[in-house]
Amino acid sequence: MSFKKNLFKNILVSGGYTYLSQLINFASSIIVSRILTPANYGLMGLITVFTGFILIFSDGGLSYALIRSDYGRTYQRILTNLSWILGSVLFLITVIMAYPISLFYKNSQLFWPTIVLSTTFLIRGLSLAQGALLAKQLKFGFIGKVTLICMVISVIITIILAYLGAAYWSLVIPQIFTAIITAIYYEREVKLGFKIFPLSYIKVGFKHTKRLIGSVIGFNTINYWSRNTDNMLVGKMYGAADLGIYNRAYSLLILPLSLITGLFNTILFPSMKKLQTEGGDIESEYYFVLRVITFLSYPLVIIFILFPHQLVLLLWGKNWLQVAVLLPYFGLLIFTQTLSSTCGSLLILYKKEREFMISGWVGAFFLISAIVIGAFISLKAIAQFYSISFFLFVLSFTVYYTFVYSLKFNKARVWGFWMPKILFSTLIWLSLYFDVLLMKQVLLGLLTAYLFFDCRKEIGKIILLIKKRI
């Protein structure tokens, strides 16, 4: 089966489950947002600034290592030991940090939810290697089924608890249940077992993965704070209610990254690994994937920029209208972040872990600087400065450093693909910042025409594949 057919078969299978899961989650948020307050969501946002950071260490590149390796069952089982050890360490760190977190925000309500959430690190350590093995085996249908089951259970528990007046606990408790369910289903499918290996075996397994682990953790650490410094500063400087507003807007940026890029990355890395093993043309196939992602994400960009108030009213009601002020800037980020988020998988595929880490560090410097400056002005300024910093500095550097310098892709092809997107994004940002409606409408019209022309071949191939009933 060709790369394109195999890729889209897996995307359609996995995407069907993923999008259905997210549709259910979205529908539930419409209900829950009318029961819970922005402050309830903001309280969870305060906690997850830190627990989310600790969560990035729970994988630490182990999934990439398992998928990329050609080692057998013993190596895979050794990685389960490493994931258990990581999970236990992160559990203890989170428990220890619970009280300092509550002191930092001067909010004693944060203590017990942080303790409860810390148990998810222990549980996720039991499913990490199993999930990576499922991806390596391209069993995305099974992964999708588990995701859907977990989402349905999580939504039911959340709505019941919110209705009963559990407040922010209705956002905490479901995470424990979904982590347990995932671990049980994954292990039943792959049957890796829970054997504890001698320390010498674990040292050997770590030796074969430490370079990848170090680079991925180095990238994820700085990348996390580049994405969450705004949450921390908003919570500290503006309070839980405003953080709830900001988080809700930011969640609409993260949603397409999860639904589109997250889905493609999950399938892209093992699919590219298979293509590399077979000696295929990775560069050409990668540009094909990027254009497909562009075509899928662009409608959301239009909605976020042109109809933010209508979208917020439809989804969450009048209490959340402040979100609409931020949405155009986050919506504009969707256009390029859904594309640039695939760079990491490509660098790791080519064993460029160090370059992957460095690109994250440089990008984080620009983003964090912009966020800090914006935080001293307003919530809207954070979104404004975050987005323009990404277009002008982060994306430009990432494109050059990843594709031209590190991977030695064809320069003309690289800049021919990326430069129009950087220019259009910057110009549309200016139309938003200075509130020039005509300029915004003209630029969006030109961008739409350009994208249809640029993606015409890919659109045709997708239609052809669908007609053949992949």
Short mmCIF file of C-alpha atoms in Angstrom, two decimals:
data_model
loop_
_atom_site.label_atom_id
_atom_site.label_comp_id
_atom_site.label_asym_id
_atom_site.label_seq_id
_atom_site.Cartn_x
_atom_site.Cartn_y
_atom_site.Cartn_z
CA MET A 1 0.00 0.00 0.00
CA SER A 2 1.38 3.47 -0.92
CA PHE A 3 2.39 5.98 1.75
CA LYS A 4 -0.55 8.29 0.96
CA LYS A 5 -3.14 5.52 1.01
CA ASN A 6 -1.76 4.04 4.20
CA LEU A 7 -1.52 7.45 5.87
CA PHE A 8 -5.06 8.49 4.99
CA LYS A 9 -6.52 5.13 5.85
CA ASN A 10 -5.10 5.47 9.35
CA ILE A 11 -6.11 9.13 9.58
CA LEU A 12 -9.68 8.37 8.58
CA VAL A 13 -9.92 5.54 11.09
CA SER A 14 -8.22 7.38 13.95
CA GLY A 15 -9.70 10.73 12.98
CA GLY A 16 -13.21 9.35 13.01
CA TYR A 17 -12.88 8.30 16.62
CA THR A 18 -10.91 11.41 17.60
CA TYR A 19 -13.34 13.89 16.07
CA LEU A 20 -16.34 12.07 17.48
CA SER A 21 -14.68 12.17 20.90
CA GLN A 22 -13.98 15.88 20.59
CA LEU A 23 -17.50 16.55 19.34
CA ILE A 24 -18.86 14.87 22.46
CA ASN A 25 -16.43 16.86 24.61
CA PHE A 26 -17.38 20.10 22.86
CA ALA A 27 -21.08 19.42 23.31
CA SER A 28 -20.54 18.70 26.99
CA SER A 29 -18.56 21.93 27.42
CA ILE A 30 -21.61 23.85 26.21
CA ILE A 31 -23.57 22.31 29.08
CA VAL A 32 -20.86 22.40 31.74
CA SER A 33 -19.89 26.02 30.96
CA ARG A 34 -23.42 27.06 31.91
CA ILE A 35 -23.09 25.30 35.28
CA LEU A 36 -19.51 26.06 36.26
CA THR A 37 -18.05 29.58 36.43
CA PRO A 38 -14.93 31.04 34.79
CA ALA A 39 -13.37 30.95 38.26
CA ASN A 40 -13.84 27.15 38.42
CA TYR A 41 -12.04 26.74 35.11
CA GLY A 42 -9.46 29.27 36.20
CA LEU A 43 -8.70 27.28 39.34
CA MET A 44 -7.99 24.22 37.23
CA GLY A 45 -5.87 26.41 34.99
CA LEU A 46 -3.75 27.49 37.96
CA ILE A 47 -3.07 23.86 38.87
CA THR A 48 -2.39 22.61 35.38
CA VAL A 49 0.23 25.29 34.76
CA PHE A 50 2.47 23.21 37.05
CA THR A 51 1.05 19.69 36.73
CA GLY A 52 1.05 20.08 32.96
CA PHE A 53 4.73 20.95 33.11
CA ILE A 54 5.48 17.87 35.19
CA LEU A 55 3.41 15.78 32.77
CA ILE A 56 5.86 16.44 29.92
CA PHE A 57 8.46 14.38 31.79
CA SER A 58 6.14 11.35 31.99
CA ASP A 59 6.99 10.44 28.40
CA GLY A 60 10.35 12.12 27.97
CA GLY A 61 10.84 10.65 24.52
CA LEU A 62 10.20 7.03 25.51
CA SER A 63 7.37 6.74 22.98
CA TYR A 64 9.57 8.07 20.18
CA ALA A 65 12.35 5.69 21.27
CA LEU A 66 10.08 2.64 21.13
CA ILE A 67 8.58 3.54 17.75
CA ARG A 68 11.92 4.45 16.17
CA SER A 69 13.83 1.43 17.48
CA ASP A 70 14.15 -1.94 15.79
CA TYR A 71 14.66 -3.79 19.08
CA GLY A 72 12.36 -6.56 20.20
CA ARG A 73 10.00 -7.42 23.05
CA THR A 74 12.56 -7.33 25.84
CA TYR A 75 13.55 -3.76 25.04
CA GLN A 76 9.89 -2.74 24.92
CA ARG A 77 9.27 -4.27 28.33
CA ILE A 78 12.33 -2.54 29.76
CA LEU A 79 10.80 0.76 28.63
CA THR A 80 7.73 -0.05 30.71
CA ASN A 81 10.03 -0.14 33.75
CA LEU A 82 11.47 3.23 32.82
CA SER A 83 7.98 4.68 32.45
CA TRP A 84 6.95 3.29 35.87
CA ILE A 85 10.01 4.85 37.48
CA LEU A 86 9.31 8.19 35.82
CA GLY A 87 5.66 8.07 36.87
CA SER A 88 6.53 7.37 40.50
CA VAL A 89 9.10 10.16 40.65
CA LEU A 90 6.72 12.66 39.09
CA PHE A 91 3.96 11.62 41.51
CA LEU A 92 6.22 12.39 44.48
CA ILE A 93 7.36 15.70 42.99
CA THR A 94 3.76 16.83 42.45
CA VAL A 95 2.76 15.88 45.99
CA ILE A 96 5.70 17.85 47.37
CA MET A 97 4.85 20.84 45.15
CA ALA A 98 1.15 20.97 46.12
CA TYR A 99 1.63 23.27 49.10
CA PRO A 100 4.14 25.65 47.42
CA ILE A 101 1.74 25.98 44.47
CA SER A 102 -1.08 27.04 46.80
CA LEU A 103 1.26 29.54 48.47
CA PHE A 104 2.42 30.96 45.13
CA TYR A 105 -1.13 31.81 44.12
CA LYS A 106 -2.25 32.51 47.71
CA ASN A 107 -5.14 30.09 47.24
CA SER A 108 -5.51 27.18 49.69
CA GLN A 109 -8.17 25.54 47.47
CA LEU A 110 -5.40 24.40 45.13
CA PHE A 111 -3.80 21.95 47.58
CA TRP A 112 -6.06 18.89 47.49
CA PRO A 113 -6.90 18.96 43.78
CA THR A 114 -3.16 19.01 43.07
CA ILE A 115 -2.65 15.97 45.31
CA VAL A 116 -5.44 14.08 43.57
CA LEU A 117 -4.17 14.94 40.09
CA SER A 118 -0.70 13.71 41.03
CA THR A 119 -2.00 10.11 41.00
CA THR A 120 -2.48 10.34 37.23
CA PHE A 121 1.31 10.22 36.82
CA LEU A 122 1.42 6.81 38.48
CA ILE A 123 -1.41 5.48 36.33
CA ARG A 124 -0.12 6.90 33.02
CA GLY A 125 3.23 5.26 33.65
CA LEU A 126 1.43 1.94 33.20
CA SER A 127 0.18 2.73 29.69
CA LEU A 128 2.94 4.79 28.05
CA ALA A 129 4.97 1.99 26.47
CA GLN A 130 1.80 0.10 25.58
CA GLY A 131 0.42 3.13 23.75
CA ALA A 132 3.68 3.61 21.84
CA LEU A 133 3.67 -0.05 20.81
CA LEU A 134 0.11 0.28 19.51
CA ALA A 135 1.20 3.28 17.42
CA LYS A 136 4.24 1.39 16.12
CA GLN A 137 1.91 -1.40 15.03
CA LEU A 138 -0.37 1.22 13.39
CA LYS A 139 -3.33 0.10 15.51
CA PHE A 140 -4.91 3.53 15.42
CA GLY A 141 -8.41 2.12 15.25
CA PHE A 142 -8.00 0.52 18.65
CA ILE A 143 -6.43 3.67 20.10
CA GLY A 144 -9.37 5.66 18.75
CA LYS A 145 -11.91 3.32 20.33
CA VAL A 146 -10.25 3.66 23.72
CA THR A 147 -10.16 7.44 23.34
CA LEU A 148 -13.86 7.51 22.54
CA ILE A 149 -14.76 5.28 25.50
CA CYS A 150 -12.72 7.44 27.85
CA MET A 151 -14.27 10.63 26.53
CA VAL A 152 -17.83 9.36 26.97
CA ILE A 153 -17.14 8.24 30.55
CA SER A 154 -15.32 11.51 31.34
CA VAL A 155 -18.19 13.63 30.00
CA ILE A 156 -20.83 11.70 31.94
CA ILE A 157 -18.89 12.01 35.20
CA THR A 158 -18.15 15.71 34.61
CA ILE A 159 -21.78 16.64 33.93
CA ILE A 160 -23.09 14.65 36.91
CA LEU A 161 -20.56 16.15 39.32
CA ALA A 162 -21.09 19.68 37.99
CA TYR A 163 -24.86 19.32 38.35
CA LEU A 164 -24.42 18.06 41.93
CA GLY A 165 -22.39 21.17 42.78
CA ALA A 166 -18.90 19.65 42.85
CA ALA A 167 -17.48 22.82 41.19
CA TYR A 168 -13.85 22.38 40.08
CA TRP A 169 -13.80 18.78 41.35
CA SER A 170 -15.99 17.88 38.37
CA LEU A 171 -12.97 18.74 36.18
CA VAL A 172 -10.49 16.80 38.35
CA ILE A 173 -12.09 13.44 39.12
CA PRO A 174 -12.76 12.31 35.51
CA GLN A 175 -9.04 12.48 34.72
CA ILE A 176 -8.37 9.68 37.22
CA PHE A 177 -10.98 7.40 35.68
CA THR A 178 -9.81 7.93 32.09
CA ALA A 179 -6.18 7.23 33.02
CA ILE A 180 -7.19 3.91 34.65
CA ILE A 181 -9.40 2.86 31.73
CA THR A 182 -6.67 3.65 29.19
CA ALA A 183 -4.06 1.62 31.08
CA ILE A 184 -6.36 -1.41 31.32
CA TYR A 185 -7.38 -1.41 27.64
CA TYR A 186 -3.86 -0.83 26.30
CA GLU A 187 -2.35 -3.65 28.34
CA ARG A 188 -5.10 -6.09 27.40
CA GLU A 189 -4.34 -5.42 23.72
CA VAL A 190 -0.52 -5.53 23.62
CA LYS A 191 0.12 -7.84 26.61
CA LEU A 192 3.53 -6.40 27.44
CA GLY A 193 3.13 -7.50 31.02
CA PHE A 194 4.41 -5.88 34.19
CA LYS A 195 7.69 -7.69 34.75
CA ILE A 196 10.24 -5.87 36.89
CA PHE A 197 13.70 -6.14 35.32
CA PRO A 198 17.03 -6.02 37.17
CA LEU A 199 18.66 -2.61 37.41
CA SER A 200 21.36 -3.67 34.92
CA TYR A 201 18.71 -4.21 32.23
CA ILE A 202 17.14 -0.84 32.93
CA LYS A 203 20.56 0.84 32.67
CA VAL A 204 21.12 -0.73 29.26
CA GLY A 205 17.67 0.37 28.07
CA PHE A 206 18.32 3.89 29.31
CA LYS A 207 21.72 3.94 27.58
CA HIS A 208 20.05 3.32 24.22
CA THR A 209 17.49 6.08 24.77
CA LYS A 210 19.21 8.72 26.93
CA ARG A 211 20.21 11.01 24.05
CA LEU A 212 16.68 11.06 22.68
CA ILE A 213 15.17 11.40 26.16
CA GLY A 214 17.48 14.30 27.05
CA SER A 215 16.74 16.19 23.85
CA VAL A 216 12.98 15.65 23.97
CA ILE A 217 12.79 16.66 27.63
CA GLY A 218 14.98 19.68 26.90
CA PHE A 219 12.65 20.74 24.09
CA ASN A 220 9.43 19.96 25.96
CA THR A 221 10.54 21.79 29.08
CA ILE A 222 11.23 25.10 27.41
CA ASN A 223 8.40 24.66 24.91
CA TYR A 224 5.96 24.08 27.75
CA TRP A 225 6.83 27.32 29.47
CA SER A 226 6.73 29.20 26.20
CA ARG A 227 3.12 28.01 25.93
CA ASN A 228 2.18 28.39 29.61
CA THR A 229 4.04 31.44 30.88
CA ASP A 230 0.98 33.41 29.82
CA ASN A 231 -1.29 31.23 31.99
CA MET A 232 0.99 31.61 34.98
CA LEU A 233 1.26 35.39 34.62
CA VAL A 234 -2.46 35.85 33.99
CA GLY A 235 -3.28 33.77 37.07
CA LYS A 236 -0.76 35.68 39.18
CA MET A 237 -1.48 39.20 37.89
CA TYR A 238 -5.16 39.08 36.93
CA GLY A 239 -6.71 36.29 39.04
CA ALA A 240 -8.57 33.02 38.50
CA ALA A 241 -11.61 34.53 36.74
CA ASP A 242 -9.56 36.27 34.04
CA LEU A 243 -7.43 33.14 33.70
CA GLY A 244 -10.64 31.22 33.05
CA ILE A 245 -11.44 33.64 30.20
CA TYR A 246 -7.92 33.46 28.78
CA ASN A 247 -7.79 29.67 29.08
CA ARG A 248 -11.06 29.28 27.23
CA ALA A 249 -9.72 31.35 24.31
CA TYR A 250 -6.40 29.50 24.35
CA SER A 251 -8.20 26.16 24.41
CA LEU A 252 -9.67 27.01 21.01
CA LEU A 253 -6.12 27.37 19.69
CA ILE A 254 -5.07 24.07 21.25
CA LEU A 255 -8.17 22.25 19.94
CA PRO A 256 -7.22 22.31 16.23
CA LEU A 257 -3.60 21.61 17.15
CA SER A 258 -4.85 18.50 18.88
CA LEU A 259 -7.48 17.53 16.32
CA ILE A 260 -5.39 18.18 13.21
CA THR A 261 -1.68 18.32 13.96
CA GLY A 262 -1.95 16.01 16.96
CA LEU A 263 -3.78 13.45 14.85
CA PHE A 264 -1.37 13.78 11.92
CA ASN A 265 1.72 13.65 14.19
CA THR A 266 0.47 10.51 15.93
CA ILE A 267 0.17 8.75 12.59
CA LEU A 268 2.87 10.67 10.69
CA PHE A 269 5.87 9.59 12.77
CA PRO A 270 5.36 5.79 12.53
CA SER A 271 4.23 6.16 8.90
CA MET A 272 7.33 8.21 8.01
CA LYS A 273 9.49 5.66 9.82
CA LYS A 274 8.01 2.94 7.62
CA LEU A 275 8.54 5.08 4.51
CA GLN A 276 12.15 5.76 5.51
CA THR A 277 12.78 2.03 5.97
CA GLU A 278 11.39 1.42 2.48
CA GLY A 279 13.58 4.17 0.94
CA GLY A 280 10.70 6.50 0.01
CA ASP A 281 10.82 10.23 -0.79
CA ILE A 282 10.16 11.73 2.64
CA GLU A 283 10.55 15.38 1.58
CA SER A 284 7.88 15.20 -1.13
CA GLU A 285 5.46 13.24 1.04
CA TYR A 286 5.99 15.65 3.91
CA TYR A 287 5.01 18.66 1.78
CA PHE A 288 1.93 16.74 0.71
CA VAL A 289 0.98 16.30 4.37
CA LEU A 290 1.61 19.99 5.14
CA ARG A 291 -0.71 21.11 2.34
CA VAL A 292 -3.42 18.75 3.51
CA ILE A 293 -3.10 20.16 7.04
CA THR A 294 -3.34 23.69 5.62
CA PHE A 295 -6.51 22.83 3.74
CA LEU A 296 -8.11 21.29 6.85
CA SER A 297 -7.19 24.03 9.32
CA TYR A 298 -7.95 27.12 7.23
CA PRO A 299 -11.76 27.12 7.68
CA LEU A 300 -11.22 27.46 11.43
CA VAL A 301 -8.96 30.46 10.84
CA ILE A 302 -11.75 32.20 8.91
CA ILE A 303 -14.32 31.51 11.65
CA PHE A 304 -12.09 32.69 14.48
CA ILE A 305 -11.11 35.90 12.71
CA LEU A 306 -14.44 36.94 11.19
CA PHE A 307 -17.02 35.53 13.63
CA PRO A 308 -15.50 35.39 17.16
CA HIS A 309 -18.50 36.85 19.02
CA GLN A 310 -21.00 34.61 17.28
CA LEU A 311 -18.85 31.57 18.00
CA VAL A 312 -18.53 32.36 21.72
CA LEU A 313 -22.27 33.03 22.11
CA LEU A 314 -23.09 29.78 20.35
CA LEU A 315 -20.71 27.69 22.42
CA TRP A 316 -20.72 29.15 25.94
CA GLY A 317 -23.14 32.05 26.27
CA LYS A 318 -22.87 35.70 27.33
CA ASN A 319 -20.76 35.03 30.44
CA TRP A 320 -17.81 34.22 28.18
CA LEU A 321 -18.01 37.10 25.67
CA GLN A 322 -14.60 38.45 26.77
CA VAL A 323 -13.12 35.41 25.03
CA ALA A 324 -14.13 36.85 21.65
CA VAL A 325 -11.63 39.71 21.96
CA LEU A 326 -8.74 37.23 22.02
CA LEU A 327 -9.96 34.72 19.44
CA PRO A 328 -8.85 36.46 16.19
CA TYR A 329 -5.20 36.46 17.29
CA PHE A 330 -5.30 32.84 18.44
CA GLY A 331 -7.23 31.92 15.31
CA LEU A 332 -4.49 33.43 13.16
CA LEU A 333 -1.95 31.25 14.98
CA ILE A 334 -3.86 28.14 13.93
CA PHE A 335 -2.83 28.77 10.34
CA THR A 336 0.90 28.31 10.94
CA GLN A 337 1.18 26.45 14.25
CA THR A 338 -0.70 23.45 12.86
CA LEU A 339 2.09 23.24 10.27
CA SER A 340 5.16 24.04 12.37
CA SER A 341 4.12 21.55 15.06
CA THR A 342 5.05 18.71 12.71
CA CYS A 343 8.73 19.76 12.55
CA GLY A 344 9.71 17.90 15.72
CA SER A 345 8.64 14.51 14.42
CA LEU A 346 10.69 15.03 11.27
CA LEU A 347 13.84 16.01 13.19
CA ILE A 348 13.53 13.02 15.50
CA LEU A 349 12.99 10.72 12.51
CA TYR A 350 16.34 11.88 11.11
CA LYS A 351 17.96 11.54 14.56
CA LYS A 352 18.40 15.30 14.89
CA GLU A 353 17.39 15.37 18.56
CA ARG A 354 19.87 18.11 19.47
CA GLU A 355 18.57 20.39 16.70
CA PHE A 356 15.02 19.66 17.86
CA MET A 357 15.92 20.87 21.36
CA ILE A 358 17.75 23.99 20.15
CA SER A 359 14.86 25.06 17.93
CA GLY A 360 12.57 24.85 20.97
CA TRP A 361 14.91 26.94 23.10
CA VAL A 362 15.23 29.74 20.56
CA GLY A 363 11.50 29.81 19.87
CA ALA A 364 10.70 29.89 23.57
CA PHE A 365 12.96 32.89 24.13
CA PHE A 366 10.97 35.00 21.67
CA LEU A 367 7.56 33.78 22.85
CA ILE A 368 8.21 34.18 26.57
CA SER A 369 9.64 37.68 26.01
CA ALA A 370 6.52 38.69 24.08
CA ILE A 371 4.20 37.20 26.71
CA VAL A 372 5.93 39.00 29.59
CA ILE A 373 5.71 42.34 27.77
CA GLY A 374 2.04 41.81 26.96
CA ALA A 375 1.19 40.75 30.53
CA PHE A 376 2.05 44.23 31.82
CA ILE A 377 -0.47 45.76 29.42
CA SER A 378 -3.61 43.59 29.14
CA LEU A 379 -5.00 40.15 28.34
CA LYS A 380 -5.50 41.23 24.75
CA ALA A 381 -1.90 42.44 24.50
CA ILE A 382 -0.66 38.99 25.55
CA ALA A 383 -2.51 37.43 22.62
CA GLN A 384 -1.33 40.18 20.26
CA PHE A 385 2.35 40.02 21.17
CA TYR A 386 2.37 36.23 21.39
CA SER A 387 1.04 35.89 17.84
CA ILE A 388 3.26 38.49 16.14
CA SER A 389 6.34 37.13 17.88
CA PHE A 390 5.52 33.68 16.55
CA PHE A 391 5.13 34.83 12.92
CA LEU A 392 8.13 37.13 12.68
CA PHE A 393 10.69 35.36 14.85
CA VAL A 394 9.79 31.82 15.89
CA LEU A 395 8.41 30.55 12.61
CA SER A 396 11.11 32.21 10.49
CA PHE A 397 13.87 30.72 12.62
CA THR A 398 12.22 27.28 12.77
CA VAL A 399 11.85 27.09 9.00
CA TYR A 400 15.46 28.03 8.34
CA TYR A 401 17.01 25.99 11.15
CA THR A 402 14.90 22.86 10.60
CA PHE A 403 14.53 22.54 6.86
CA VAL A 404 17.45 24.50 5.39
CA TYR A 405 20.22 24.10 7.98
CA SER A 406 19.45 20.76 9.67
CA LEU A 407 17.63 18.64 7.09
CA LYS A 408 19.16 20.21 3.95
CA PHE A 409 15.84 20.36 2.13
CA ASN A 410 15.69 22.22 -1.18
CA LYS A 411 15.89 25.95 -0.30
CA ALA A 412 13.66 27.20 -3.09
CA ARG A 413 11.00 24.67 -2.19
CA VAL A 414 11.25 25.49 1.53
CA TRP A 415 10.85 29.25 1.17
CA GLY A 416 8.33 28.90 -1.64
CA PHE A 417 6.06 27.01 0.74
CA TRP A 418 6.63 28.97 3.97
CA MET A 419 7.27 32.61 3.00
CA PRO A 420 3.77 33.41 1.67
CA LYS A 421 2.28 32.06 4.89
CA ILE A 422 4.58 34.19 7.05
CA LEU A 423 3.80 37.34 5.00
CA PHE A 424 0.03 36.80 4.93
CA SER A 425 -0.06 36.09 8.67
CA THR A 426 1.88 39.26 9.49
CA LEU A 427 -0.29 41.46 7.26
CA ILE A 428 -3.54 40.04 8.63
CA TRP A 429 -2.20 40.62 12.16
CA LEU A 430 -1.66 44.29 11.29
CA SER A 431 -5.25 44.55 10.03
CA LEU A 432 -6.49 43.11 13.33
CA TYR A 433 -4.23 45.26 15.50
CA PHE A 434 -5.23 48.51 13.78
CA ASP A 435 -8.81 47.30 13.26
CA VAL A 436 -8.90 47.88 9.49
CA LEU A 437 -11.90 45.82 8.38
CA LEU A 438 -11.45 46.26 4.61
CA MET A 439 -7.76 45.31 4.77
CA LYS A 440 -8.65 42.20 6.79
CA GLN A 441 -11.33 41.10 4.33
CA VAL A 442 -9.16 41.68 1.26
CA LEU A 443 -6.20 39.81 2.76
CA LEU A 444 -8.35 36.85 3.77
CA GLY A 445 -9.79 36.74 0.25
CA LEU A 446 -6.32 36.77 -1.32
CA LEU A 447 -5.08 34.14 1.11
CA THR A 448 -8.04 31.90 0.32
CA ALA A 449 -7.37 32.15 -3.41
CA TYR A 450 -3.66 31.46 -2.90
CA LEU A 451 -4.28 28.38 -0.74
CA PHE A 452 -6.71 26.84 -3.21
CA PHE A 453 -4.14 27.33 -5.95
CA ASP A 454 -1.25 26.01 -3.83
CA CYS A 455 -3.18 22.96 -2.57
CA ARG A 456 -4.97 22.12 -5.82
CA LYS A 457 -3.00 18.91 -6.45
CA GLU A 458 -3.40 17.68 -2.90
CA ILE A 459 -7.14 18.40 -2.93
CA GLY A 460 -7.43 16.38 -6.13
CA LYS A 461 -5.50 13.47 -4.64
CA ILE A 462 -7.67 13.47 -1.53
CA ILE A 463 -10.85 13.42 -3.62
CA LEU A 464 -9.45 10.56 -5.69
CA LEU A 465 -8.55 8.57 -2.58
CA ILE A 466 -12.00 9.11 -1.10
CA LYS A 467 -13.65 7.97 -4.33
CA LYS A 468 -11.63 4.77 -4.16
CA ARG A 469 -13.02 4.22 -0.64
CA ILE A 470 -9.80 3.91 1.25
#
